[in-house]
């Protein structure tokens, strides 16, 4: 799945390894530049994994004794602002909580409420924004302002008691904030968290707000859980296999042979030769500074950081190796070189939705080829990005079912992970087991059992999982449907005109042009219909025929 980055510009994001490394980072802020380092690691083995992989883990029982991860004490991303319509409320589910996101015109900010009206528990997300900018429940017309206060109950007589002012009439409000062009919320409506945004903020990615960078954001709901999503993003070795045929080959110089370069990878060095058709080969990884907040990974391809519970990202530079900053360079030479560097990042937000359900929000900021995102609309990139997600979606869904049969706490014993390329996956599973008992805490809402596996067509669905939630893809779908109808009308009208007119009034050339136009428009409409279905509704992916 990590190869999804190729979709914003498949030939641009082949990232060679910068010769310097990133430091162990603060869990709340990412560095603006990847060439800052202060590296120290304690590497210890663990008896539950093969020694070759265990040597890459940095975790001790003493370091985590008594610590537990509180799933309800962190910010969670809801949706990119670009995919939210200010004219209507939006229903979302995060961490098993049903929430509604809506634009408060009075305060000019996005609000996140519990998605139920205090009257009869009808979903507020099915309501509307009234003429005064309040959130209105369409079941009985109760209206709420941005603070959750009920401002109007149509059924209450004006000369009676002010029942709308009672506390039970208020909607439950979650703390919310917009950061990095994404709406976040704190999963507690307790009044003590009302001003949580003033005390603590979500993890911040400077590149997403930097005007010298551009990025294409996207979002998709997936029919497999948060654990599977997160570990899959941390697994670069699956890229040439699960996403075979979706990646590119790059020739780095006339002196070098053509090399297969996974679009996620931050280094071409480890792909100098093939070991099989797909190009996979051994890779080295080390896990550093693993604690309750997450961990840092260093490897041949660069460095990656997991900030619990949602953020996983990687950084790298682009250009020839001669342009990279050497670890032996002076600070002055490094400064001069940095001005010429092209920097790109992969940013993934892994959102737990419910057992067997997750959501990924992704962005690929870069400070080069900015014009690409200005010329092409988002839906253009989302077409291939969704194809990358599709290519391993079904197998990950089935994998999760098998893991559930064994029990998530038995993952390290059930899975054979002898290669160092699995170090990040192992580290995540160990983090999950040590700090969160091997699974997400859903409160009393779920029993942690996976729902029954639906048909493949539902698992691979694109329309409900992405298209209706993406403003760009939804608008493109509407436009293409209109174009399809127009093409059909032109085809039918052309044939009708030809049949209605007397043959002796039309020259042979004119008749040919009319027939040609009708045929071309008909074929174009059929092709467009296929294109629409395949890219906005459902696209099957069979690895045997790739």
Short mmCIF file of C-alpha atoms in Angstrom, two decimals:
data_model
loop_
_atom_site.label_atom_id
_atom_site.label_comp_id
_atom_site.label_asym_id
_atom_site.label_seq_id
_atom_site.Cartn_x
_atom_site.Cartn_y
_atom_site.Cartn_z
CA UNK A 1 0.00 0.00 0.00
CA UNK A 2 2.91 2.32 0.62
CA UNK A 3 3.39 2.69 -3.11
CA UNK A 4 0.32 4.87 -3.14
CA UNK A 5 2.70 7.83 -3.19
CA UNK A 6 3.46 7.16 -6.84
CA UNK A 7 0.07 8.36 -7.83
CA UNK A 8 0.64 12.06 -7.42
CA UNK A 9 3.43 11.82 -9.96
CA UNK A 10 4.65 8.35 -10.67
CA UNK A 11 7.94 9.40 -12.22
CA UNK A 12 8.80 12.05 -9.66
CA UNK A 13 8.84 10.40 -6.27
CA UNK A 14 11.79 8.01 -6.45
CA UNK A 15 13.65 9.15 -3.41
CA UNK A 16 17.38 8.41 -2.91
CA UNK A 17 18.58 8.04 0.63
CA UNK A 18 19.91 11.22 2.21
CA UNK A 19 23.23 10.40 3.78
CA UNK A 20 22.20 11.98 7.04
CA UNK A 21 19.37 10.76 9.23
CA UNK A 22 16.43 12.08 11.16
CA UNK A 23 16.54 12.36 14.94
CA UNK A 24 14.23 10.68 17.40
CA UNK A 25 11.39 13.16 17.17
CA UNK A 26 9.02 14.77 19.56
CA UNK A 27 5.69 12.97 19.27
CA UNK A 28 3.88 16.23 18.55
CA UNK A 29 5.96 17.92 15.85
CA UNK A 30 7.70 16.76 12.70
CA UNK A 31 10.91 18.39 11.44
CA UNK A 32 10.77 20.73 8.48
CA UNK A 33 13.95 19.28 7.01
CA UNK A 34 15.11 15.67 6.97
CA UNK A 35 18.83 16.37 7.41
CA UNK A 36 18.93 16.89 11.16
CA UNK A 37 20.25 14.04 13.22
CA UNK A 38 21.29 13.02 16.69
CA UNK A 39 21.20 9.27 16.60
CA UNK A 40 21.37 6.96 19.58
CA UNK A 41 19.83 3.52 19.88
CA UNK A 42 19.61 0.67 22.31
CA UNK A 43 19.05 -2.56 20.42
CA UNK A 44 17.94 -5.60 22.37
CA UNK A 45 16.57 -8.95 21.34
CA UNK A 46 13.35 -10.62 22.33
CA UNK A 47 12.68 -14.32 22.60
CA UNK A 48 9.33 -14.30 20.82
CA UNK A 49 10.77 -13.45 17.39
CA UNK A 50 13.60 -14.96 15.31
CA UNK A 51 16.99 -13.53 16.20
CA UNK A 52 17.61 -11.89 12.80
CA UNK A 53 14.55 -9.73 13.20
CA UNK A 54 14.68 -9.40 16.97
CA UNK A 55 17.99 -7.59 16.87
CA UNK A 56 16.32 -4.61 15.26
CA UNK A 57 13.91 -3.98 18.14
CA UNK A 58 14.52 -1.46 20.88
CA UNK A 59 12.18 -2.23 23.72
CA UNK A 60 12.65 -3.46 27.24
CA UNK A 61 10.13 -4.66 29.76
CA UNK A 62 11.54 -2.24 32.31
CA UNK A 63 11.01 0.72 29.99
CA UNK A 64 7.30 0.02 29.67
CA UNK A 65 6.44 -1.48 33.01
CA UNK A 66 3.09 -0.22 34.19
CA UNK A 67 2.47 1.97 31.12
CA UNK A 68 -0.75 1.60 29.15
CA UNK A 69 -1.91 3.47 26.10
CA UNK A 70 -5.15 5.41 26.56
CA UNK A 71 -6.99 5.39 23.22
CA UNK A 72 -9.33 8.13 24.39
CA UNK A 73 -6.59 10.60 25.35
CA UNK A 74 -5.43 11.55 21.86
CA UNK A 75 -6.56 13.61 18.89
CA UNK A 76 -8.05 11.75 15.92
CA UNK A 77 -8.32 12.97 12.31
CA UNK A 78 -11.87 13.14 10.95
CA UNK A 79 -11.52 14.29 7.33
CA UNK A 80 -9.61 16.72 5.11
CA UNK A 81 -11.29 20.13 4.99
CA UNK A 82 -11.31 19.98 1.17
CA UNK A 83 -13.75 17.04 1.33
CA UNK A 84 -16.23 18.68 3.71
CA UNK A 85 -19.19 20.71 2.38
CA UNK A 86 -20.05 23.69 4.57
CA UNK A 87 -23.67 23.52 3.45
CA UNK A 88 -24.44 20.16 5.06
CA UNK A 89 -23.56 18.01 8.10
CA UNK A 90 -21.34 14.97 7.56
CA UNK A 91 -21.56 11.63 9.34
CA UNK A 92 -18.32 9.90 10.38
CA UNK A 93 -17.37 7.07 12.68
CA UNK A 94 -14.05 7.18 14.53
CA UNK A 95 -12.95 4.88 17.36
CA UNK A 96 -16.47 3.41 17.39
CA UNK A 97 -18.00 6.84 18.02
CA UNK A 98 -20.67 8.12 15.65
CA UNK A 99 -19.99 11.81 15.11
CA UNK A 100 -21.30 14.60 12.91
CA UNK A 101 -19.06 17.32 11.45
CA UNK A 102 -20.65 20.62 10.44
CA UNK A 103 -19.66 24.22 9.69
CA UNK A 104 -20.65 26.78 12.31
CA UNK A 105 -21.20 30.04 10.40
CA UNK A 106 -21.45 32.10 13.58
CA UNK A 107 -18.06 31.03 14.96
CA UNK A 108 -16.63 30.29 11.50
CA UNK A 109 -15.21 26.93 12.48
CA UNK A 110 -15.89 23.23 12.09
CA UNK A 111 -17.78 21.61 14.94
CA UNK A 112 -17.89 17.93 15.91
CA UNK A 113 -20.98 16.66 17.77
CA UNK A 114 -22.19 13.31 18.98
CA UNK A 115 -24.37 12.15 16.09
CA UNK A 116 -27.65 11.95 17.97
CA UNK A 117 -30.31 14.44 18.90
CA UNK A 118 -31.01 14.52 22.68
CA UNK A 119 -34.75 14.42 21.92
CA UNK A 120 -35.25 10.98 20.39
CA UNK A 121 -31.65 10.08 19.42
CA UNK A 122 -32.19 10.67 15.70
CA UNK A 123 -28.92 11.17 13.75
CA UNK A 124 -28.04 14.84 13.44
CA UNK A 125 -25.96 14.01 10.37
CA UNK A 126 -29.23 13.49 8.47
CA UNK A 127 -30.24 17.04 9.31
CA UNK A 128 -29.47 20.38 7.74
CA UNK A 129 -27.92 23.78 8.42
CA UNK A 130 -30.81 26.22 8.93
CA UNK A 131 -31.01 29.84 7.74
CA UNK A 132 -29.33 31.09 10.93
CA UNK A 133 -26.42 28.68 10.56
CA UNK A 134 -27.57 26.30 13.28
CA UNK A 135 -27.55 22.51 13.09
CA UNK A 136 -31.15 21.35 12.77
CA UNK A 137 -32.43 17.85 13.46
CA UNK A 138 -34.91 17.07 10.69
CA UNK A 139 -36.90 14.62 12.79
CA UNK A 140 -38.61 17.26 14.93
CA UNK A 141 -36.78 20.46 14.04
CA UNK A 142 -34.70 21.01 17.18
CA UNK A 143 -31.86 23.47 16.50
CA UNK A 144 -28.40 23.66 18.08
CA UNK A 145 -25.64 26.27 17.99
CA UNK A 146 -21.90 25.60 17.88
CA UNK A 147 -21.72 25.19 21.66
CA UNK A 148 -24.34 22.42 21.58
CA UNK A 149 -26.99 24.58 23.23
CA UNK A 150 -30.52 23.96 22.02
CA UNK A 151 -31.79 27.26 20.63
CA UNK A 152 -35.24 26.24 19.43
CA UNK A 153 -37.82 23.51 20.06
CA UNK A 154 -40.76 23.98 17.69
CA UNK A 155 -43.09 21.90 19.87
CA UNK A 156 -42.49 24.01 23.00
CA UNK A 157 -45.07 26.82 23.46
CA UNK A 158 -43.47 30.30 23.56
CA UNK A 159 -45.30 31.22 26.77
CA UNK A 160 -44.31 28.00 28.56
CA UNK A 161 -41.18 27.10 30.51
CA UNK A 162 -37.91 27.51 28.54
CA UNK A 163 -37.33 23.78 28.18
CA UNK A 164 -34.78 24.35 25.43
CA UNK A 165 -32.40 25.84 28.00
CA UNK A 166 -32.26 22.69 30.12
CA UNK A 167 -29.00 20.74 30.10
CA UNK A 168 -30.69 17.60 28.78
CA UNK A 169 -31.72 19.53 25.67
CA UNK A 170 -28.08 20.17 24.70
CA UNK A 171 -26.20 18.21 22.06
CA UNK A 172 -22.95 16.56 23.13
CA UNK A 173 -19.93 18.45 21.74
CA UNK A 174 -16.45 17.06 21.11
CA UNK A 175 -13.40 19.34 21.18
CA UNK A 176 -12.26 19.96 17.62
CA UNK A 177 -9.50 21.76 15.77
CA UNK A 178 -8.36 22.26 12.18
CA UNK A 179 -4.67 21.51 11.69
CA UNK A 180 -2.76 20.73 8.51
CA UNK A 181 -6.01 21.29 6.55
CA UNK A 182 -7.60 18.37 8.44
CA UNK A 183 -10.39 18.42 11.03
CA UNK A 184 -9.39 16.63 14.26
CA UNK A 185 -11.47 15.82 17.33
CA UNK A 186 -10.83 14.71 20.91
CA UNK A 187 -12.97 11.63 21.70
CA UNK A 188 -14.58 12.85 24.91
CA UNK A 189 -17.52 15.18 25.51
CA UNK A 190 -16.61 15.68 29.18
CA UNK A 191 -16.50 19.38 30.04
CA UNK A 192 -12.95 19.10 31.39
CA UNK A 193 -11.73 18.61 27.80
CA UNK A 194 -13.63 21.58 26.38
CA UNK A 195 -10.47 23.65 25.87
CA UNK A 196 -8.23 20.71 25.00
CA UNK A 197 -6.92 22.46 21.88
CA UNK A 198 -5.29 25.08 24.12
CA UNK A 199 -3.47 22.45 26.17
CA UNK A 200 -2.45 19.92 23.54
CA UNK A 201 -2.58 19.78 19.76
CA UNK A 202 -2.44 16.93 17.23
CA UNK A 203 0.89 15.91 15.67
CA UNK A 204 1.93 18.69 13.30
CA UNK A 205 3.44 18.27 9.82
CA UNK A 206 4.95 21.63 8.75
CA UNK A 207 5.16 20.66 5.07
CA UNK A 208 1.39 20.41 4.78
CA UNK A 209 1.10 24.13 5.59
CA UNK A 210 4.27 25.31 3.87
CA UNK A 211 3.34 27.42 0.79
CA UNK A 212 6.48 26.21 -1.01
CA UNK A 213 5.13 22.64 -0.87
CA UNK A 214 2.24 21.07 -2.69
CA UNK A 215 0.41 17.90 -1.85
CA UNK A 216 -2.54 15.83 -2.93
CA UNK A 217 -4.77 14.67 -0.09
CA UNK A 218 -7.07 11.70 -0.22
CA UNK A 219 -9.19 9.52 2.02
CA UNK A 220 -10.74 6.06 1.83
CA UNK A 221 -12.64 3.74 4.15
CA UNK A 222 -11.32 0.18 4.21
CA UNK A 223 -12.89 -3.12 5.19
CA UNK A 224 -10.04 -4.19 7.40
CA UNK A 225 -9.01 -2.90 10.79
CA UNK A 226 -6.65 -0.23 12.04
CA UNK A 227 -4.02 -2.80 13.04
CA UNK A 228 -3.83 -4.30 9.54
CA UNK A 229 -3.79 -0.87 7.89
CA UNK A 230 -0.97 0.46 10.06
CA UNK A 231 1.30 -2.58 9.80
CA UNK A 232 0.74 -2.76 6.04
CA UNK A 233 1.95 0.82 5.60
CA UNK A 234 5.03 -0.08 7.62
CA UNK A 235 5.92 -2.98 5.33
CA UNK A 236 7.97 -1.85 2.28
CA UNK A 237 8.86 -5.41 1.28
CA UNK A 238 5.29 -6.14 0.11
CA UNK A 239 5.36 -3.31 -2.44
CA UNK A 240 6.88 -5.11 -5.47
CA UNK A 241 4.53 -8.08 -4.96
CA UNK A 242 1.14 -6.85 -3.78
CA UNK A 243 1.40 -3.82 -6.08
CA UNK A 244 3.17 -5.52 -8.97
CA UNK A 245 2.48 -3.83 -12.29
CA UNK A 246 1.46 -0.55 -10.68
CA UNK A 247 4.97 0.77 -10.13
CA UNK A 248 7.58 2.07 -12.51
CA UNK A 249 11.13 1.41 -13.52
CA UNK A 250 13.70 4.18 -13.40
CA UNK A 251 17.06 4.50 -15.09
CA UNK A 252 19.30 6.50 -12.82
CA UNK A 253 22.20 7.02 -15.26
CA UNK A 254 23.62 5.58 -18.52
CA UNK A 255 26.26 3.81 -16.47
CA UNK A 256 23.70 1.93 -14.42
CA UNK A 257 21.27 -0.71 -15.53
CA UNK A 258 17.52 -0.08 -15.31
CA UNK A 259 16.41 -0.70 -11.78
CA UNK A 260 13.05 -1.43 -10.26
CA UNK A 261 12.21 1.30 -7.76
CA UNK A 262 9.21 0.94 -5.42
CA UNK A 263 7.63 4.37 -5.25
CA UNK A 264 7.60 4.37 -1.48
CA UNK A 265 11.26 3.61 -1.12
CA UNK A 266 13.65 6.38 -0.23
CA UNK A 267 16.69 4.73 -1.77
CA UNK A 268 17.53 3.01 -5.05
CA UNK A 269 20.72 1.50 -3.67
CA UNK A 270 19.11 -1.65 -2.33
CA UNK A 271 17.51 -2.43 -5.72
CA UNK A 272 20.69 -2.59 -7.81
CA UNK A 273 19.99 -6.20 -8.79
CA UNK A 274 17.02 -8.50 -9.03
CA UNK A 275 16.45 -11.64 -7.07
CA UNK A 276 13.17 -12.50 -8.78
CA UNK A 277 10.70 -11.16 -11.32
CA UNK A 278 9.28 -8.54 -9.00
CA UNK A 279 12.59 -7.24 -7.72
CA UNK A 280 12.33 -7.95 -4.01
CA UNK A 281 15.48 -8.49 -2.00
CA UNK A 282 16.70 -8.33 1.63
CA UNK A 283 16.73 -5.02 3.44
CA UNK A 284 17.99 -3.86 6.80
CA UNK A 285 15.93 -1.99 9.39
CA UNK A 286 16.49 -0.89 12.94
CA UNK A 287 13.90 0.36 15.39
CA UNK A 288 14.95 3.18 17.68
CA UNK A 289 13.46 4.98 20.65
CA UNK A 290 10.38 2.77 20.95
CA UNK A 291 8.09 3.88 23.75
CA UNK A 292 4.41 4.49 24.43
CA UNK A 293 4.32 7.42 21.99
CA UNK A 294 5.55 5.31 19.06
CA UNK A 295 8.91 4.59 17.46
CA UNK A 296 11.47 5.71 14.89
CA UNK A 297 12.72 3.38 12.16
CA UNK A 298 16.02 3.71 10.31
CA UNK A 299 16.67 1.63 7.20
CA UNK A 300 18.41 1.53 3.84
CA UNK A 301 15.58 3.48 2.27
CA UNK A 302 15.53 6.35 4.75
CA UNK A 303 13.68 6.85 7.98
CA UNK A 304 10.10 6.59 9.15
CA UNK A 305 8.24 7.63 12.28
CA UNK A 306 5.14 6.23 13.96
CA UNK A 307 3.41 8.63 16.36
CA UNK A 308 0.65 6.77 18.16
CA UNK A 309 -2.11 6.31 17.50
CA UNK A 310 -2.61 7.60 13.97
CA UNK A 311 0.40 9.20 12.27
CA UNK A 312 2.95 7.32 10.15
CA UNK A 313 5.27 9.26 7.85
CA UNK A 314 8.57 9.14 5.92
CA UNK A 315 10.90 11.80 4.53
CA UNK A 316 13.48 11.86 1.76
CA UNK A 317 15.31 13.98 -0.78
CA UNK A 318 15.23 13.73 -4.55
CA UNK A 319 18.12 14.13 -6.96
CA UNK A 320 21.45 12.55 -7.73
CA UNK A 321 23.50 11.15 -4.92
CA UNK A 322 26.07 13.84 -5.53
CA UNK A 323 23.47 16.37 -4.43
CA UNK A 324 22.88 14.63 -1.11
CA UNK A 325 24.43 16.02 2.02
CA UNK A 326 27.33 13.89 3.20
CA UNK A 327 27.60 13.08 6.86
CA UNK A 328 31.15 14.42 6.66
CA UNK A 329 30.10 17.76 5.17
CA UNK A 330 30.63 20.94 7.08
CA UNK A 331 27.64 22.90 8.26
CA UNK A 332 28.38 25.58 5.65
CA UNK A 333 28.47 23.07 2.77
CA UNK A 334 25.31 21.44 4.11
CA UNK A 335 23.49 24.76 4.11
CA UNK A 336 24.48 25.45 0.52
CA UNK A 337 23.39 22.00 -0.62
CA UNK A 338 20.11 22.12 1.26
CA UNK A 339 18.99 25.11 -0.81
CA UNK A 340 19.10 22.91 -3.92
CA UNK A 341 17.40 19.90 -2.41
CA UNK A 342 14.03 18.61 -3.47
CA UNK A 343 12.20 17.20 -0.47
CA UNK A 344 9.21 14.86 -0.45
CA UNK A 345 7.31 13.19 2.35
CA UNK A 346 4.72 10.47 2.76
CA UNK A 347 2.12 11.21 5.40
CA UNK A 348 -0.47 8.60 6.42
CA UNK A 349 -3.15 8.97 9.08
CA UNK A 350 -4.51 5.59 10.16
CA UNK A 351 -7.96 5.99 11.71
CA UNK A 352 -9.63 3.21 13.74
CA UNK A 353 -13.32 3.14 12.78
CA UNK A 354 -14.67 -0.08 14.31
CA UNK A 355 -13.60 -3.73 14.46
CA UNK A 356 -12.70 -4.72 10.91
CA UNK A 357 -13.06 -1.15 9.65
CA UNK A 358 -10.48 1.61 9.22
CA UNK A 359 -9.91 4.83 7.31
CA UNK A 360 -6.72 6.13 5.75
CA UNK A 361 -6.08 9.83 5.10
CA UNK A 362 -2.97 10.37 3.03
CA UNK A 363 -0.94 13.32 1.75
CA UNK A 364 2.31 13.53 -0.20
CA UNK A 365 3.86 16.99 0.30
CA UNK A 366 6.79 17.96 -1.93
CA UNK A 367 8.61 21.18 -2.79
CA UNK A 368 9.17 20.44 -6.49
CA UNK A 369 6.98 20.04 -9.58
CA UNK A 370 4.33 22.10 -7.85
CA UNK A 371 2.70 22.80 -11.21
CA UNK A 372 1.57 19.16 -11.52
CA UNK A 373 -1.03 19.52 -8.77
CA UNK A 374 -2.10 22.86 -10.18
CA UNK A 375 -2.73 21.46 -13.66
CA UNK A 376 -4.39 18.15 -12.81
CA UNK A 377 -7.43 17.83 -10.49
CA UNK A 378 -7.32 15.63 -7.41
CA UNK A 379 -9.59 12.98 -8.89
CA UNK A 380 -6.99 12.35 -11.61
CA UNK A 381 -4.47 11.19 -8.98
CA UNK A 382 -7.10 9.40 -6.90
CA UNK A 383 -7.87 7.01 -9.77
CA UNK A 384 -4.50 5.32 -9.52
CA UNK A 385 -4.21 5.79 -5.78
CA UNK A 386 -7.43 3.80 -5.37
CA UNK A 387 -6.05 1.13 -7.67
CA UNK A 388 -3.03 0.74 -5.40
CA UNK A 389 -5.34 0.41 -2.40
CA UNK A 390 -7.42 -2.15 -4.29
CA UNK A 391 -4.41 -4.28 -5.16
CA UNK A 392 -3.95 -5.53 -1.61
CA UNK A 393 -7.34 -4.71 -0.08
CA UNK A 394 -8.95 -8.13 -0.45
CA UNK A 395 -5.94 -10.14 0.72
CA UNK A 396 -5.58 -7.89 3.79
CA UNK A 397 -9.25 -8.39 4.62
CA UNK A 398 -8.79 -12.17 4.50
CA UNK A 399 -5.53 -11.94 6.44
CA UNK A 400 -7.31 -10.11 9.24
CA UNK A 401 -9.91 -12.86 9.44
CA UNK A 402 -7.17 -15.44 9.92
CA UNK A 403 -5.43 -13.37 12.58
CA UNK A 404 -8.75 -12.97 14.41
CA UNK A 405 -9.20 -16.75 14.49
CA UNK A 406 -5.85 -17.11 16.27
CA UNK A 407 -6.33 -14.10 18.53
CA UNK A 408 -4.43 -10.81 18.07
CA UNK A 409 -2.38 -11.41 21.21
CA UNK A 410 -0.86 -14.49 19.53
CA UNK A 411 0.40 -12.61 16.46
CA UNK A 412 4.11 -12.91 17.26
CA UNK A 413 3.77 -16.63 17.93
CA UNK A 414 1.56 -17.40 14.91
CA UNK A 415 3.49 -15.41 12.29
CA UNK A 416 6.95 -16.44 11.11
CA UNK A 417 8.90 -13.23 10.60
CA UNK A 418 12.61 -14.08 10.26
CA UNK A 419 13.63 -11.22 7.94
CA UNK A 420 14.76 -7.80 9.11
CA UNK A 421 12.43 -6.22 6.55
CA UNK A 422 9.59 -7.08 8.96
CA UNK A 423 11.13 -5.05 11.78
CA UNK A 424 8.63 -2.19 11.65
CA UNK A 425 5.68 -4.58 11.53
CA UNK A 426 7.06 -6.53 14.49
CA UNK A 427 7.71 -3.31 16.38
CA UNK A 428 4.15 -2.13 15.81
CA UNK A 429 2.67 -5.45 16.96
CA UNK A 430 4.87 -5.44 20.04
CA UNK A 431 3.95 -1.81 20.75
CA UNK A 432 0.30 -2.76 20.43
CA UNK A 433 0.65 -5.78 22.71
CA UNK A 434 2.75 -4.11 25.40
CA UNK A 435 0.93 -0.82 25.60
CA UNK A 436 -2.61 -1.68 24.49
CA UNK A 437 -3.08 -5.39 25.26
CA UNK A 438 -2.79 -6.22 21.57
CA UNK A 439 -5.96 -4.45 20.47
CA UNK A 440 -7.93 -1.23 20.41
CA UNK A 441 -10.05 -0.42 23.40
CA UNK A 442 -13.56 0.22 22.05
CA UNK A 443 -15.12 0.82 25.45
CA UNK A 444 -18.46 -0.97 25.84
CA UNK A 445 -19.53 -0.42 22.24
CA UNK A 446 -17.96 -3.49 20.64
CA UNK A 447 -16.89 -6.93 21.80
CA UNK A 448 -13.77 -6.91 19.55
CA UNK A 449 -15.16 -9.66 17.31
CA UNK A 450 -14.90 -9.05 13.59
CA UNK A 451 -18.17 -8.78 11.65
CA UNK A 452 -18.91 -11.49 9.07
CA UNK A 453 -16.92 -11.16 5.88
CA UNK A 454 -19.08 -9.52 3.15
CA UNK A 455 -18.94 -10.39 -0.57
CA UNK A 456 -15.81 -9.31 -2.45
CA UNK A 457 -17.78 -6.73 -4.42
CA UNK A 458 -18.60 -4.95 -1.16
CA UNK A 459 -15.04 -5.22 0.13
CA UNK A 460 -13.65 -3.69 -3.07
CA UNK A 461 -16.32 -1.00 -3.32
CA UNK A 462 -15.08 2.44 -4.31
CA UNK A 463 -18.27 4.46 -4.44
CA UNK A 464 -19.25 4.45 -0.77
CA UNK A 465 -15.71 4.04 0.56
CA UNK A 466 -14.28 6.98 -1.40
CA UNK A 467 -16.22 8.63 -4.22
CA UNK A 468 -19.12 10.04 -2.20
CA UNK A 469 -16.70 11.27 0.46
CA UNK A 470 -14.28 12.96 -1.97
CA UNK A 471 -15.44 16.33 -3.27
CA UNK A 472 -13.21 16.09 -6.34
CA UNK A 473 -14.17 12.54 -7.36
CA UNK A 474 -17.85 13.15 -6.65
CA UNK A 475 -17.88 16.24 -8.86
CA UNK A 476 -15.97 14.41 -11.60
CA UNK A 477 -18.45 11.53 -11.49
CA UNK A 478 -21.40 13.90 -11.93
CA UNK A 479 -19.72 15.64 -14.83
CA UNK A 480 -18.84 12.37 -16.58
CA UNK A 481 -22.37 11.06 -16.19
CA UNK A 482 -23.69 14.20 -17.86
CA UNK A 483 -21.14 13.79 -20.65
CA UNK A 484 -22.16 10.17 -21.11
CA UNK A 485 -25.80 11.18 -21.59
CA UNK A 486 -24.79 13.97 -23.99
CA UNK A 487 -22.78 11.55 -26.12
CA UNK A 488 -25.71 9.14 -26.27
CA UNK A 489 -28.08 11.93 -27.27
CA UNK A 490 -25.72 13.08 -30.04
CA UNK A 491 -25.48 9.52 -31.32
CA UNK A 492 -29.24 8.96 -31.34
CA UNK A 493 -29.95 12.42 -32.76
CA UNK A 494 -27.47 11.94 -35.59
CA UNK A 495 -29.10 8.70 -36.65
CA UNK A 496 -32.54 10.31 -36.37
CA UNK A 497 -31.51 13.22 -38.57
CA UNK A 498 -30.07 10.87 -41.14
CA UNK A 499 -33.25 8.77 -41.22
CA UNK A 500 -35.58 11.78 -41.39
CA UNK A 501 -33.90 13.57 -44.25
CA UNK A 502 -34.28 12.52 -47.83
CA UNK A 503 -31.26 10.73 -49.17
CA UNK A 504 -31.02 12.88 -52.32
CA UNK A 505 -30.62 16.00 -50.16
CA UNK A 506 -27.43 14.74 -48.54
CA UNK A 507 -24.13 14.15 -50.21
CA UNK A 508 -22.21 10.97 -49.64
CA UNK A 509 -19.64 12.83 -47.58
CA UNK A 510 -22.33 14.37 -45.36
CA UNK A 511 -24.00 11.02 -44.78
CA UNK A 512 -20.65 9.49 -43.91
CA UNK A 513 -19.85 12.26 -41.44
CA UNK A 514 -23.23 11.88 -39.71
CA UNK A 515 -22.85 8.12 -39.42
CA UNK A 516 -19.25 8.49 -38.30
CA UNK A 517 -20.26 11.02 -35.63
CA UNK A 518 -23.04 8.74 -34.37
CA UNK A 519 -20.72 5.72 -34.13
CA UNK A 520 -17.91 7.67 -32.44
CA UNK A 521 -20.27 9.21 -29.89
CA UNK A 522 -21.84 5.83 -29.16
CA UNK A 523 -18.46 4.15 -28.69
CA UNK A 524 -17.24 7.06 -26.57
CA UNK A 525 -20.31 6.81 -24.34
CA UNK A 526 -19.77 3.08 -23.88
CA UNK A 527 -16.09 3.59 -23.07
CA UNK A 528 -16.97 6.39 -20.65
CA UNK A 529 -19.56 4.18 -18.94
CA UNK A 530 -16.92 1.50 -18.42
CA UNK A 531 -14.42 4.09 -17.21
CA UNK A 532 -16.91 5.48 -14.70
CA UNK A 533 -17.81 2.10 -13.27
CA UNK A 534 -14.22 0.89 -13.07
CA UNK A 535 -12.80 4.01 -11.44
CA UNK A 536 -15.64 5.35 -9.30
CA UNK A 537 -17.70 2.28 -8.35
CA UNK A 538 -15.89 -1.04 -8.45
CA UNK A 539 -12.60 -2.35 -9.78
CA UNK A 540 -11.69 -5.98 -9.29
CA UNK A 541 -8.02 -6.85 -8.97
CA UNK A 542 -6.72 -10.32 -9.78
CA UNK A 543 -3.01 -10.78 -9.08
CA UNK A 544 -2.85 -13.92 -11.21
CA UNK A 545 -3.42 -11.92 -14.39
CA UNK A 546 -1.25 -8.88 -13.68
#
